[in-house]
Amino acid sequence: MSPHPPLPTAGEVHVWKLKQEGGEKTRLSPAEVERMERYRFANDRHRYCATQSHKRTILSRYLGERPEDLSFTENQQGKPALPGLEFSISHTAGLSLLAVTTRNPVGIDIERIQIPEDLDSLAERIASKAEWTHFLSLSNEDKSNLFFQLWTAKEAFVKALGTGFEMEPHELQTELPSLASISHLGKNRHLLHPFNAIPGYVAHLASKEAFTKVTSFDFSD
């Protein structure tokens, strides 16, 4: 990766695939180090250090700064921000994704496909009435696929809004069957873009404006 990668163009989003290993503790802020040390298990501390370090490294290269010099602000719900960049990060077993744009607030979510035994009850909790009716009409295989599609779409939407889960998942309605868009009680409509570049995982991007180009990268420090 070049020291200063070009910024995403208008309508473009960069998606970075990050392994949850490596990383430099010296790149973290004192608050991040304190949070890392609160994890009980060493593996969790290592994963946190890796993802925060890699996130700082990538974002700093866009801005031409040192990773440890980045100063994030947070909104009331704790969503971090940097001047000149919009970004969102998501973690699942063994992998993280970082989405970066220049002016279009973005949310991203990824989940590893592990079908829960109580799939139906979980789906009923997160689905809107229309989604639940559609879910019940599907085969077992299609049910599990829809569950992960809905979950990642709704998580990505909430991250794009930057509000945290102040709204109930069942209040969020996706456009069926395409899952092309999502809204909250008919408001704040966002467009959805699936990110299907990783076998065994489901991921979605959410934004108010359409992405005309999705460029993916594998991060190496």
mmCIF file of C-alpha atoms in Angstrom:
data_model
loop_
_atom_site.group_PDB
_atom_site.id
_atom_site.type_symbol
_atom_site.label_atom_id
_atom_site.label_comp_id
_atom_site.label_asym_id
_atom_site.label_seq_id
_atom_site.Cartn_x
_atom_site.Cartn_y
_atom_site.Cartn_z
ATOM 1 C CA MET A 1 0.000 0.000 0.000
ATOM 2 C CA SER A 2 1.323 3.463 -0.902
ATOM 3 C CA PRO A 3 2.160 5.844 1.969
ATOM 4 C CA HIS A 4 -0.655 8.197 0.921
ATOM 5 C CA PRO A 5 -3.451 6.331 -0.891
ATOM 6 C CA PRO A 6 -5.759 8.489 -3.019
ATOM 7 C CA LEU A 7 -8.966 9.549 -1.339
ATOM 8 C CA PRO A 8 -12.181 7.875 -2.521
ATOM 9 C CA THR A 9 -13.741 9.805 -5.387
ATOM 10 C CA ALA A 10 -17.308 11.156 -5.300
ATOM 11 C CA GLY A 11 -19.671 8.201 -5.064
ATOM 12 C CA GLU A 12 -16.862 5.777 -4.207
ATOM 13 C CA VAL A 13 -16.333 3.815 -1.002
ATOM 14 C CA HIS A 14 -13.159 2.008 -0.005
ATOM 15 C CA VAL A 15 -13.601 -1.207 1.989
ATOM 16 C CA TRP A 16 -10.551 -2.517 3.826
ATOM 17 C CA LYS A 17 -10.346 -6.119 5.004
ATOM 18 C CA LEU A 18 -8.378 -6.318 8.257
ATOM 19 C CA LYS A 19 -7.015 -9.376 9.992
ATOM 20 C CA GLN A 20 -7.380 -9.218 13.755
ATOM 21 C CA GLU A 21 -3.703 -9.792 14.414
ATOM 22 C CA GLY A 22 -0.534 -7.733 14.673
ATOM 23 C CA GLY A 23 -0.869 -4.038 15.367
ATOM 24 C CA GLU A 24 1.172 -1.603 17.437
ATOM 25 C CA LYS A 25 0.108 -0.555 20.914
ATOM 26 C CA THR A 26 2.129 2.654 20.511
ATOM 27 C CA ARG A 27 -0.323 3.822 17.824
ATOM 28 C CA LEU A 28 -3.273 3.796 20.231
ATOM 29 C CA SER A 29 -4.451 6.751 22.290
ATOM 30 C CA PRO A 30 -4.271 6.577 26.103
ATOM 31 C CA ALA A 31 -8.056 6.070 26.199
ATOM 32 C CA GLU A 32 -7.802 3.184 23.720
ATOM 33 C CA VAL A 33 -5.002 1.573 25.717
ATOM 34 C CA GLU A 34 -7.107 1.887 28.869
ATOM 35 C CA ARG A 35 -10.063 0.263 27.127
ATOM 36 C CA MET A 36 -7.843 -2.504 25.775
ATOM 37 C CA GLU A 37 -6.525 -3.284 29.239
ATOM 38 C CA ARG A 38 -10.076 -3.726 30.542
ATOM 39 C CA TYR A 39 -10.522 -6.848 28.424
ATOM 40 C CA ARG A 40 -10.158 -9.883 30.640
ATOM 41 C CA PHE A 41 -8.656 -12.280 28.092
ATOM 42 C CA ALA A 42 -5.393 -11.774 26.221
ATOM 43 C CA ASN A 43 -6.908 -12.790 22.872
ATOM 44 C CA ASP A 44 -9.520 -10.055 23.188
ATOM 45 C CA ARG A 45 -6.836 -7.498 24.058
ATOM 46 C CA HIS A 46 -4.767 -8.543 21.036
ATOM 47 C CA ARG A 47 -7.767 -8.315 18.689
ATOM 48 C CA TYR A 48 -8.702 -4.872 19.980
ATOM 49 C CA CYS A 49 -5.130 -3.613 19.664
ATOM 50 C CA ALA A 50 -4.847 -4.975 16.118
ATOM 51 C CA THR A 51 -8.078 -3.491 14.797
ATOM 52 C CA GLN A 52 -7.582 -0.075 16.417
ATOM 53 C CA SER A 53 -3.967 0.087 15.279
ATOM 54 C CA HIS A 54 -4.831 -0.943 11.713
ATOM 55 C CA LYS A 55 -7.745 1.521 11.596
ATOM 56 C CA ARG A 56 -5.496 4.361 12.711
ATOM 57 C CA THR A 57 -2.803 3.358 10.210
ATOM 58 C CA ILE A 58 -5.198 3.332 7.251
ATOM 59 C CA LEU A 59 -6.946 6.586 8.128
ATOM 60 C CA SER A 60 -3.664 8.350 8.885
ATOM 61 C CA ARG A 61 -2.305 7.480 5.451
ATOM 62 C CA TYR A 62 -5.279 9.113 3.779
ATOM 63 C CA LEU A 63 -4.645 12.260 5.807
ATOM 64 C CA GLY A 64 -0.843 12.221 5.679
ATOM 65 C CA GLU A 65 -0.455 12.037 9.453
ATOM 66 C CA ARG A 66 1.055 9.623 11.954
ATOM 67 C CA PRO A 67 -1.393 7.018 13.315
ATOM 68 C CA GLU A 68 -0.803 8.042 16.913
ATOM 69 C CA ASP A 69 -1.465 11.712 16.075
ATOM 70 C CA LEU A 70 -5.043 11.226 14.890
ATOM 71 C CA SER A 71 -7.530 12.949 17.191
ATOM 72 C CA PHE A 72 -11.046 11.514 16.977
ATOM 73 C CA THR A 73 -14.160 13.314 18.134
ATOM 74 C CA GLU A 74 -17.320 11.462 19.178
ATOM 75 C CA ASN A 75 -21.001 12.273 19.013
ATOM 76 C CA GLN A 76 -23.324 11.687 21.979
ATOM 77 C CA GLN A 77 -23.740 8.041 20.994
ATOM 78 C CA GLY A 78 -19.982 7.483 20.784
ATOM 79 C CA LYS A 79 -19.557 7.393 16.990
ATOM 80 C CA PRO A 80 -15.981 8.518 16.194
ATOM 81 C CA ALA A 81 -15.265 11.111 13.501
ATOM 82 C CA LEU A 82 -12.310 12.723 11.736
ATOM 83 C CA PRO A 83 -12.264 15.948 9.684
ATOM 84 C CA GLY A 84 -12.247 15.166 5.966
ATOM 85 C CA LEU A 85 -13.218 11.490 6.203
ATOM 86 C CA GLU A 86 -16.322 9.428 6.834
ATOM 87 C CA PHE A 87 -15.720 5.897 8.059
ATOM 88 C CA SER A 88 -17.305 2.902 9.739
ATOM 89 C CA ILE A 89 -15.817 -0.291 11.136
ATOM 90 C CA SER A 90 -17.306 -3.695 11.922
ATOM 91 C CA HIS A 91 -15.883 -6.788 13.596
ATOM 92 C CA THR A 92 -16.773 -10.451 13.515
ATOM 93 C CA ALA A 93 -14.938 -13.699 14.216
ATOM 94 C CA GLY A 94 -11.445 -13.366 12.753
ATOM 95 C CA LEU A 95 -12.120 -10.391 10.478
ATOM 96 C CA SER A 96 -12.876 -6.673 10.488
ATOM 97 C CA LEU A 97 -14.061 -4.361 7.708
ATOM 98 C CA LEU A 98 -13.345 -0.633 7.517
ATOM 99 C CA ALA A 99 -15.382 1.492 5.086
ATOM 100 C CA VAL A 100 -14.039 4.927 4.092
ATOM 101 C CA THR A 101 -15.641 7.760 2.090
ATOM 102 C CA THR A 102 -14.937 11.472 1.847
ATOM 103 C CA ARG A 103 -18.351 13.121 2.303
ATOM 104 C CA ASN A 104 -21.056 10.466 2.341
ATOM 105 C CA PRO A 105 -21.732 9.115 5.865
ATOM 106 C CA VAL A 106 -21.440 5.343 5.688
ATOM 107 C CA GLY A 107 -22.238 2.358 7.851
ATOM 108 C CA ILE A 108 -20.859 -1.145 7.441
ATOM 109 C CA ASP A 109 -21.576 -4.426 9.183
ATOM 110 C CA ILE A 110 -20.210 -7.934 8.716
ATOM 111 C CA GLU A 111 -21.240 -11.219 10.301
ATOM 112 C CA ARG A 112 -19.801 -14.693 9.959
ATOM 113 C CA ILE A 113 -22.470 -17.176 8.931
ATOM 114 C CA GLN A 114 -23.141 -19.383 11.954
ATOM 115 C CA ILE A 115 -26.760 -20.487 11.981
ATOM 116 C CA PRO A 116 -28.206 -20.243 15.532
ATOM 117 C CA GLU A 117 -30.492 -22.939 16.899
ATOM 118 C CA ASP A 118 -33.131 -20.343 17.765
ATOM 119 C CA LEU A 119 -33.069 -18.749 14.310
ATOM 120 C CA ASP A 120 -36.830 -18.204 14.090
ATOM 121 C CA SER A 121 -37.122 -16.469 17.458
ATOM 122 C CA LEU A 122 -34.131 -14.229 16.714
ATOM 123 C CA ALA A 123 -35.539 -13.337 13.317
ATOM 124 C CA GLU A 124 -38.921 -12.482 14.830
ATOM 125 C CA ARG A 125 -37.231 -10.063 17.247
ATOM 126 C CA ILE A 126 -35.429 -8.076 14.549
ATOM 127 C CA ALA A 127 -37.885 -8.300 11.637
ATOM 128 C CA SER A 128 -40.599 -5.826 10.758
ATOM 129 C CA LYS A 129 -44.079 -7.246 10.188
ATOM 130 C CA ALA A 130 -43.542 -7.403 6.425
ATOM 131 C CA GLU A 131 -40.096 -8.969 6.848
ATOM 132 C CA TRP A 132 -41.441 -11.563 9.286
ATOM 133 C CA THR A 133 -44.232 -12.550 6.904
ATOM 134 C CA HIS A 134 -41.682 -12.917 4.113
ATOM 135 C CA PHE A 135 -39.350 -14.890 6.397
ATOM 136 C CA LEU A 136 -42.063 -17.434 7.235
ATOM 137 C CA SER A 137 -42.664 -18.140 3.542
ATOM 138 C CA LEU A 138 -39.075 -19.270 2.932
ATOM 139 C CA SER A 139 -37.240 -22.581 3.090
ATOM 140 C CA ASN A 140 -34.888 -23.159 6.033
ATOM 141 C CA GLU A 141 -31.840 -22.348 3.901
ATOM 142 C CA ASP A 142 -33.385 -19.139 2.595
ATOM 143 C CA LYS A 143 -34.503 -18.210 6.112
ATOM 144 C CA SER A 144 -30.929 -18.271 7.410
ATOM 145 C CA ASN A 145 -29.726 -16.225 4.447
ATOM 146 C CA LEU A 146 -32.436 -13.595 4.964
ATOM 147 C CA PHE A 147 -31.726 -13.405 8.696
ATOM 148 C CA PHE A 148 -28.075 -12.472 8.151
ATOM 149 C CA GLN A 149 -28.992 -10.105 5.324
ATOM 150 C CA LEU A 150 -31.483 -8.298 7.559
ATOM 151 C CA TRP A 151 -29.158 -8.208 10.549
ATOM 152 C CA THR A 152 -26.189 -6.731 8.662
ATOM 153 C CA ALA A 153 -28.407 -4.286 6.755
ATOM 154 C CA LYS A 154 -29.957 -2.941 9.963
ATOM 155 C CA GLU A 155 -26.637 -2.705 11.786
ATOM 156 C CA ALA A 156 -25.093 -0.853 8.827
ATOM 157 C CA PHE A 157 -28.058 1.551 8.721
ATOM 158 C CA VAL A 158 -27.761 2.378 12.418
ATOM 159 C CA LYS A 159 -24.015 2.950 12.035
ATOM 160 C CA ALA A 160 -24.582 5.274 9.076
ATOM 161 C CA LEU A 161 -27.027 7.320 11.161
ATOM 162 C CA GLY A 162 -24.581 7.355 14.075
ATOM 163 C CA THR A 163 -27.349 7.022 16.642
ATOM 164 C CA GLY A 164 -26.616 3.621 18.143
ATOM 165 C CA PHE A 165 -29.500 1.186 18.597
ATOM 166 C CA GLU A 166 -31.845 3.830 20.055
ATOM 167 C CA MET A 167 -34.498 2.485 17.688
ATOM 168 C CA GLU A 168 -35.871 -1.032 17.781
ATOM 169 C CA PRO A 169 -34.675 -3.358 14.980
ATOM 170 C CA HIS A 170 -38.258 -4.315 14.115
ATOM 171 C CA GLU A 171 -38.981 -0.615 13.418
ATOM 172 C CA LEU A 172 -36.459 -0.694 10.577
ATOM 173 C CA GLN A 173 -37.995 -1.748 7.271
ATOM 174 C CA THR A 174 -35.974 -3.017 4.320
ATOM 175 C CA GLU A 175 -37.234 -2.990 0.760
ATOM 176 C CA LEU A 176 -38.277 -6.557 -0.041
ATOM 177 C CA PRO A 177 -37.252 -8.753 -1.699
ATOM 178 C CA SER A 178 -34.322 -6.761 -3.112
ATOM 179 C CA LEU A 179 -33.032 -5.229 0.159
ATOM 180 C CA ALA A 180 -32.092 -2.209 -1.940
ATOM 181 C CA SER A 181 -33.020 0.307 0.761
ATOM 182 C CA ILE A 182 -33.940 0.658 4.418
ATOM 183 C CA SER A 183 -35.807 3.217 6.526
ATOM 184 C CA HIS A 184 -36.962 3.830 10.096
ATOM 185 C CA LEU A 185 -40.740 4.092 10.317
ATOM 186 C CA GLY A 186 -40.739 5.418 6.758
ATOM 187 C CA LYS A 187 -38.085 8.081 7.447
ATOM 188 C CA ASN A 188 -34.315 8.455 6.926
ATOM 189 C CA ARG A 189 -34.281 6.225 3.863
ATOM 190 C CA HIS A 190 -30.820 4.856 3.113
ATOM 191 C CA LEU A 191 -29.573 2.769 0.232
ATOM 192 C CA LEU A 192 -28.062 -0.655 0.880
ATOM 193 C CA HIS A 193 -25.141 -2.222 -0.925
ATOM 194 C CA PRO A 194 -24.181 -5.861 -0.244
ATOM 195 C CA PHE A 195 -20.479 -6.641 0.109
ATOM 196 C CA ASN A 196 -20.150 -10.277 -0.896
ATOM 197 C CA ALA A 197 -16.408 -10.532 -1.437
ATOM 198 C CA ILE A 198 -15.713 -12.936 1.437
ATOM 199 C CA PRO A 199 -17.038 -16.530 1.428
ATOM 200 C CA GLY A 200 -18.694 -17.557 4.684
ATOM 201 C CA TYR A 201 -19.550 -13.982 5.664
ATOM 202 C CA VAL A 202 -22.416 -11.567 4.988
ATOM 203 C CA ALA A 203 -21.836 -7.804 4.909
ATOM 204 C CA HIS A 204 -23.751 -4.650 4.000
ATOM 205 C CA LEU A 205 -22.967 -0.995 3.413
ATOM 206 C CA ALA A 206 -25.566 1.709 4.063
ATOM 207 C CA SER A 207 -25.600 5.349 2.942
ATOM 208 C CA LYS A 208 -28.052 8.064 1.922
ATOM 209 C CA GLU A 209 -26.435 8.426 -1.488
ATOM 210 C CA ALA A 210 -25.753 5.626 -3.946
ATOM 211 C CA PHE A 211 -22.259 4.227 -4.229
ATOM 212 C CA THR A 212 -21.224 4.095 -7.873
ATOM 213 C CA LYS A 213 -17.983 2.281 -7.062
ATOM 214 C CA VAL A 214 -16.899 -0.068 -4.268
ATOM 215 C CA THR A 215 -13.142 -0.666 -4.113
ATOM 216 C CA SER A 216 -11.821 -3.303 -1.715
ATOM 217 C CA PHE A 217 -8.334 -3.682 -0.264
ATOM 218 C CA ASP A 218 -6.534 -6.242 1.874
ATOM 219 C CA PHE A 219 -4.623 -4.378 4.568
ATOM 220 C CA SER A 220 -0.971 -5.149 5.212
ATOM 221 C CA ASP A 221 1.017 -2.985 7.587
#
